[in-house]
CSV table of C-alpha atoms in Angstrom, one decimal:
chain,number,residue,atom,x,y,z
A,4,LYS,CA,-16.6,-3.8,53.8
A,5,ALA,CA,-14.3,-2.1,56.5
A,6,GLU,CA,-14.8,-4.6,58.9
A,7,LEU,CA,-13.2,-7.5,55.8
A,8,ASP,CA,-10.0,-4.6,55.9
A,9,ILE,CA,-8.6,-7.3,58.9
A,10,TYR,CA,-8.1,-9.7,56.6
A,11,LEU,CA,-5.4,-7.9,54.2
A,12,ASP,CA,-3.9,-5.3,57.1
A,13,ASN,CA,-3.2,-7.3,59.6
A,14,LYS,CA,-0.2,-9.3,58.0
A,15,LEU,CA,-0.2,-12.5,60.4
A,16,LEU,CA,-4.1,-13.6,59.1
A,17,PHE,CA,-3.2,-12.5,55.8
A,18,GLN,CA,-0.2,-15.4,55.7
A,19,LYS,CA,-2.3,-17.3,56.9
A,20,CYS,CA,-5.0,-17.1,54.3
A,21,ILE,CA,-3.0,-17.5,51.3
A,22,ASP,CA,0.4,-20.2,53.2
A,23,ASN,CA,-2.1,-22.9,50.8
A,24,ILE,CA,-1.3,-21.3,47.6
A,25,ALA,CA,1.6,-18.6,47.9
A,26,LYS,CA,4.9,-18.5,49.2
A,27,THR,CA,5.4,-15.7,51.7
A,28,PRO,CA,8.1,-15.3,54.7
A,29,LYS,CA,8.2,-16.8,57.4
A,30,HIS,CA,7.0,-15.1,60.9
A,31,TYR,CA,8.6,-16.4,64.0
A,32,CYS,CA,7.2,-14.5,67.0
A,33,LEU,CA,5.3,-11.3,68.1
A,34,ILE,CA,6.4,-8.3,70.4
A,35,ILE,CA,3.8,-6.9,71.8
A,36,GLU,CA,4.1,-4.7,74.9
A,37,ARG,CA,7.3,-6.2,75.5
A,38,GLN,CA,6.9,-9.4,75.9
A,39,ILE,CA,8.1,-12.0,73.3
A,40,ILE,CA,5.4,-14.7,72.1
A,41,ALA,CA,6.0,-17.7,70.1
A,42,MET,CA,4.9,-18.1,66.8
A,43,GLU,CA,4.4,-22.3,67.3
A,44,PRO,CA,5.3,-23.5,70.9
A,45,GLY,CA,8.2,-23.5,71.8
A,46,VAL,CA,10.3,-21.9,69.0
A,47,ILE,CA,11.3,-18.0,70.0
A,48,ASP,CA,10.2,-17.1,73.1
A,49,SER,CA,12.4,-14.7,74.8
A,50,ILE,CA,14.6,-12.3,73.5
A,51,GLU,CA,18.0,-14.3,73.7
A,52,GLY,CA,15.9,-16.8,71.3
A,53,VAL,CA,15.8,-13.7,69.0
A,54,LEU,CA,19.4,-13.3,68.8
A,55,ASN,CA,20.0,-16.8,68.2
A,56,LEU,CA,18.1,-16.8,65.3
A,57,ILE,CA,19.2,-13.0,64.0
A,58,ARG,CA,23.0,-14.8,64.5
A,59,GLU,CA,21.8,-17.4,61.6
A,60,ARG,CA,20.1,-15.2,59.4
A,61,ASP,CA,19.3,-11.8,58.5
A,62,MET,CA,15.7,-10.9,59.7
A,63,MET,CA,12.7,-8.0,59.5
A,64,LEU,CA,11.2,-6.6,62.2
A,65,LYS,CA,8.0,-5.0,60.8
A,66,PRO,CA,4.4,-3.8,62.3
A,67,LEU,CA,1.4,-6.1,62.0
A,68,GLY,CA,0.3,-3.0,60.3
A,69,GLY,CA,0.7,0.2,58.6
A,70,MET,CA,2.1,1.5,55.2
A,71,TRP,CA,4.8,2.7,53.2
A,72,GLY,CA,7.4,0.8,55.0
A,73,TYR,CA,7.6,2.6,58.3
A,74,GLY,CA,8.3,0.6,61.3
A,75,ILE,CA,10.5,-1.9,59.2
A,76,TYR,CA,14.0,-2.7,60.4
A,77,LEU,CA,16.5,-4.9,59.0
A,78,LEU,CA,18.3,-6.9,61.5
A,79,GLY,CA,21.2,-9.1,61.1
A,80,TYR,CA,24.8,-10.4,62.5
A,81,ASN,CA,28.1,-9.5,60.6
A,82,GLN,CA,32.0,-10.4,61.6
A,83,GLY,CA,31.0,-10.5,65.1
A,84,ASN,CA,28.6,-7.3,65.0
A,85,TYR,CA,24.7,-7.5,65.4
A,86,GLU,CA,23.4,-4.7,63.1
A,87,VAL,CA,20.2,-2.8,62.9
A,88,ASP,CA,19.6,-1.4,59.1
A,89,GLY,CA,23.7,-2.3,58.2
A,90,LYS,CA,24.7,0.2,61.2
A,91,ALA,CA,26.6,-2.2,63.9
A,92,VAL,CA,24.8,-1.9,67.6
A,93,THR,CA,25.6,-3.1,70.9
A,94,GLU,CA,24.3,-6.5,72.5
A,95,ASP,CA,22.1,-5.0,74.9
A,96,HIS,CA,21.3,-2.0,72.4
A,97,LEU,CA,19.7,-4.2,70.1
A,98,LYS,CA,17.6,-6.0,72.9
A,99,GLU,CA,16.2,-3.2,74.1
A,100,PHE,CA,15.5,-2.1,70.1
A,101,VAL,CA,13.5,-5.2,69.6
A,102,ILE,CA,11.6,-5.2,72.7
A,103,SER,CA,10.3,-1.5,72.4
A,104,LYS,CA,9.0,-2.0,69.3
A,105,SER,CA,5.3,-3.2,69.8
A,106,ASN,CA,2.8,-5.0,67.7
A,107,CYS,CA,5.8,-6.0,65.9
A,108,ALA,CA,6.6,-9.1,64.4
A,109,LEU,CA,9.8,-11.2,63.5
A,110,CYS,CA,10.4,-12.7,60.2
A,111,ASP,CA,13.0,-13.5,57.8
A,112,ARG,CA,14.3,-11.2,55.6
A,113,VAL,CA,14.2,-12.2,51.4
A,114,LEU,CA,17.0,-12.2,50.3
A,115,GLN,CA,16.0,-11.4,46.3
A,116,SER,CA,16.6,-12.5,43.2
A,117,ASN,CA,19.0,-10.5,40.5
A,118,ILE,CA,15.9,-10.3,38.5
A,119,THR,CA,15.1,-7.4,40.9
A,120,GLY,CA,18.4,-6.9,42.7
A,121,SER,CA,20.5,-6.3,40.1
A,122,PHE,CA,19.1,-2.7,40.1
A,123,TYR,CA,19.8,-2.0,43.4
A,124,ASN,CA,20.6,-4.4,46.0
A,125,ASN,CA,20.2,-2.8,49.6
A,126,THR,CA,16.7,-2.6,49.4
A,127,LEU,CA,14.5,-5.7,48.2
A,128,ASN,CA,12.6,-4.3,45.3
A,129,THR,CA,9.2,-5.5,45.2
A,130,LEU,CA,6.7,-5.3,42.9
A,131,ARG,CA,3.0,-3.3,43.0
A,132,VAL,CA,0.4,-5.3,41.7
A,133,LEU,CA,-3.2,-4.3,41.7
A,134,SER,CA,-6.3,-6.2,41.6
A,135,LEU,CA,-9.4,-5.3,40.9
A,136,ILE,CA,-13.0,-7.0,40.7
A,137,ASN,CA,-14.9,-6.8,37.2
A,138,PRO,CA,-18.4,-5.9,38.8
A,139,GLU,CA,-20.1,-7.2,35.5
A,140,ASN,CA,-18.8,-10.5,36.2
A,141,GLY,CA,-17.3,-10.9,39.6
A,142,GLU,CA,-14.1,-11.9,38.2
A,143,PRO,CA,-10.7,-10.3,39.1
A,144,PHE,CA,-7.9,-8.5,36.4
A,145,ILE,CA,-5.4,-7.0,37.0
A,146,ALA,CA,-5.0,-3.2,36.6
A,147,GLY,CA,-1.4,-2.1,36.8
A,148,ALA,CA,1.9,-2.7,37.9
A,149,VAL,CA,5.2,-1.2,38.7
A,150,GLN,CA,8.7,-2.5,39.8
A,151,ARG,CA,9.6,-0.5,42.9
A,152,ILE,CA,13.6,0.1,43.0
A,153,GLY,CA,15.0,1.6,46.1
A,154,THR,CA,17.8,3.9,46.1
A,155,SER,CA,20.3,5.1,49.2
A,156,ASN,CA,17.2,7.7,49.6
A,157,SER,CA,14.2,5.1,50.4
A,158,PHE,CA,16.8,2.9,52.4
A,159,PRO,CA,16.1,0.1,54.3
A,160,VAL,CA,13.1,0.0,52.1
A,161,ASP,CA,12.1,0.8,48.1
A,162,ASN,CA,8.9,2.4,49.0
A,163,PHE,CA,8.3,5.6,46.1
A,164,HIS,CA,7.2,7.7,48.6
A,165,ARG,CA,10.1,7.9,50.7
A,166,GLY,CA,13.0,8.5,47.9
A,167,GLY,CA,12.4,5.2,45.9
A,168,ILE,CA,11.9,5.0,41.9
A,169,ALA,CA,9.6,3.4,40.2
A,170,SER,CA,8.9,1.7,36.6
A,171,ASN,CA,5.3,0.9,34.7
A,172,ILE,CA,5.0,-2.8,33.4
A,173,ASP,CA,3.4,-3.4,30.7
A,174,LEU,CA,0.7,-6.2,31.6
A,175,VAL,CA,1.4,-8.0,28.7
A,176,THR,CA,5.1,-8.4,27.8
A,177,GLY,CA,6.6,-7.5,31.2
A,178,GLU,CA,8.6,-4.8,30.1
A,179,TYR,CA,9.8,-2.2,31.8
A,180,SER,CA,9.2,1.6,31.4
A,181,SER,CA,11.7,4.4,32.7
A,182,ALA,CA,11.2,4.6,36.3
A,183,ALA,CA,9.8,7.7,37.9
A,184,SER,CA,11.0,9.6,41.1
A,185,ILE,CA,9.7,12.1,43.1
A,186,PHE,CA,12.6,12.9,45.5
A,187,PRO,CA,13.6,14.9,46.3
A,188,VAL,CA,10.0,16.8,46.2
A,189,LYS,CA,11.3,20.5,44.9
A,190,GLU,CA,12.4,19.3,41.8
A,191,GLY,CA,8.8,17.6,40.9
A,192,LEU,CA,9.0,14.2,38.8
A,193,THR,CA,12.0,12.8,37.2
A,194,TRP,CA,12.4,10.0,34.7
A,195,HIS,CA,15.2,8.3,34.9
A,196,ASP,CA,16.6,5.1,31.9
A,197,LYS,CA,18.8,3.8,34.4
A,198,HIS,CA,19.2,3.2,37.9
A,199,PRO,CA,20.5,7.0,39.6
A,200,GLU,CA,22.6,5.5,41.6
A,201,THR,CA,23.9,2.1,40.2
A,202,ASN,CA,23.5,2.9,37.0
A,203,VAL,CA,21.8,-0.2,35.9
A,204,PRO,CA,19.3,-0.2,33.0
A,205,ILE,CA,15.7,0.0,33.8
A,206,LYS,CA,14.1,0.5,30.5
A,207,GLY,CA,13.3,-2.3,28.4
A,208,PHE,CA,13.8,-4.7,30.7
A,209,ILE,CA,12.1,-7.7,31.1
A,210,ASN,CA,10.9,-9.4,33.9
A,211,LYS,CA,10.9,-12.9,32.8
A,212,LYS,CA,8.3,-13.9,36.1
A,213,TRP,CA,5.9,-11.9,35.3
A,214,PRO,CA,3.8,-14.2,33.6
A,215,GLU,CA,4.3,-16.6,36.8
A,216,ILE,CA,3.1,-13.5,38.8
A,217,GLU,CA,0.3,-12.1,37.1
A,218,SER,CA,-1.2,-15.9,37.3
A,219,LEU,CA,-0.5,-16.2,40.9
A,220,ILE,CA,-2.5,-12.5,41.9
A,221,LEU,CA,-5.5,-13.5,39.8
A,222,SER,CA,-5.3,-17.1,41.8
A,223,LEU,CA,-5.2,-15.1,45.2
A,224,ALA,CA,-7.8,-12.0,43.9
A,225,ARG,CA,-10.4,-14.9,44.3
A,226,LYS,CA,-9.9,-15.6,47.2
A,227,PHE,CA,-10.5,-12.0,48.4
A,228,THR,CA,-13.6,-11.0,46.2
A,229,PHE,CA,-15.0,-9.0,49.3
A,230,HIS,CA,-12.3,-6.9,48.3
A,231,ARG,CA,-12.6,-5.1,45.2
A,232,ILE,CA,-9.2,-3.3,45.2
A,233,ILE,CA,-6.7,-4.8,46.3
A,234,ALA,CA,-2.6,-3.7,45.9
A,235,TRP,CA,-0.1,-6.6,46.1
A,236,ASP,CA,3.2,-6.8,47.2
A,237,VAL,CA,5.5,-9.4,45.2
A,238,ALA,CA,9.0,-10.2,45.6
A,239,ILE,CA,11.2,-12.8,43.5
A,240,ASP,CA,13.9,-14.4,46.1
A,241,LYS,CA,17.4,-15.5,45.6
A,242,ASN,CA,16.0,-19.6,44.1
A,243,ASP,CA,13.7,-16.8,41.6
A,244,LYS,CA,10.5,-18.1,43.6
A,245,VAL,CA,8.1,-15.4,43.3
A,246,VAL,CA,7.3,-14.4,47.6
A,247,ILE,CA,3.8,-12.5,48.1
A,248,ILE,CA,5.4,-10.1,50.8
A,249,GLU,CA,1.7,-8.8,51.6
A,250,GLY,CA,-1.7,-7.0,50.4
A,251,ASN,CA,-2.6,-4.1,50.8
A,252,THR,CA,-6.4,-2.3,51.1
A,253,GLY,CA,-4.7,0.9,50.7
A,254,ALA,CA,-4.0,0.4,47.0
A,255,ASP,CA,-2.3,4.2,46.7
A,256,PRO,CA,-3.3,4.6,42.5
A,257,LYS,CA,-0.6,7.2,42.3
A,258,ILE,CA,2.2,4.9,41.6
A,259,HIS,CA,0.1,3.5,38.8
A,260,GLN,CA,-0.3,7.1,37.3
A,261,ILE,CA,2.5,8.2,36.9
């Protein structure tokens, strides 16, 4: 039912629904109509607090809704300079940039494992796992999974439709296929046994975390059986822990059909 989409489409509400069984990126504050609203009392409730946090750790600014990675920005502090998507900006520029992004949340940037980061480390490379509900017994099952990998074209995200590449994952073994890309569009669908920029092999790679990811997604899908199709975005952090980035009602089945 459309009225139930909010439990997945609203990123903060979704996080609260799964916090007890899965690791998720921590959210610190909301930015709504040029106001900073703390997620916890007395934590981050001003633009100065936001800047202090960015000086301490890499952060991500992302919309509460949306798709295809649009509206996501990487915020950081490097050698005395603030950065947006890796480009140095002044403090005044960053202040205005942040408070102008209405209906957004500030959250931790997930620093990824070498398991997925070795392919291309400038983007967070996520697995897109598609779960469906069996109409005969009401149980969820995984219908497909792909590893999304960023490129310089898709930066700062790994999104396939923005220039990233995608490899199908064998649901039994966790083995990766060659990766497909559709960028530039005029060249049509192309395949890569290795990452086109880093030359790191993709085809034949086996993700050792796949059994854990599969089990976790099925557990989560049982909490959302009111949605027959869910597309889960999954990361592996620097400590090799599985992190659920978000669940999506827009499943984008094309990426599973390449």
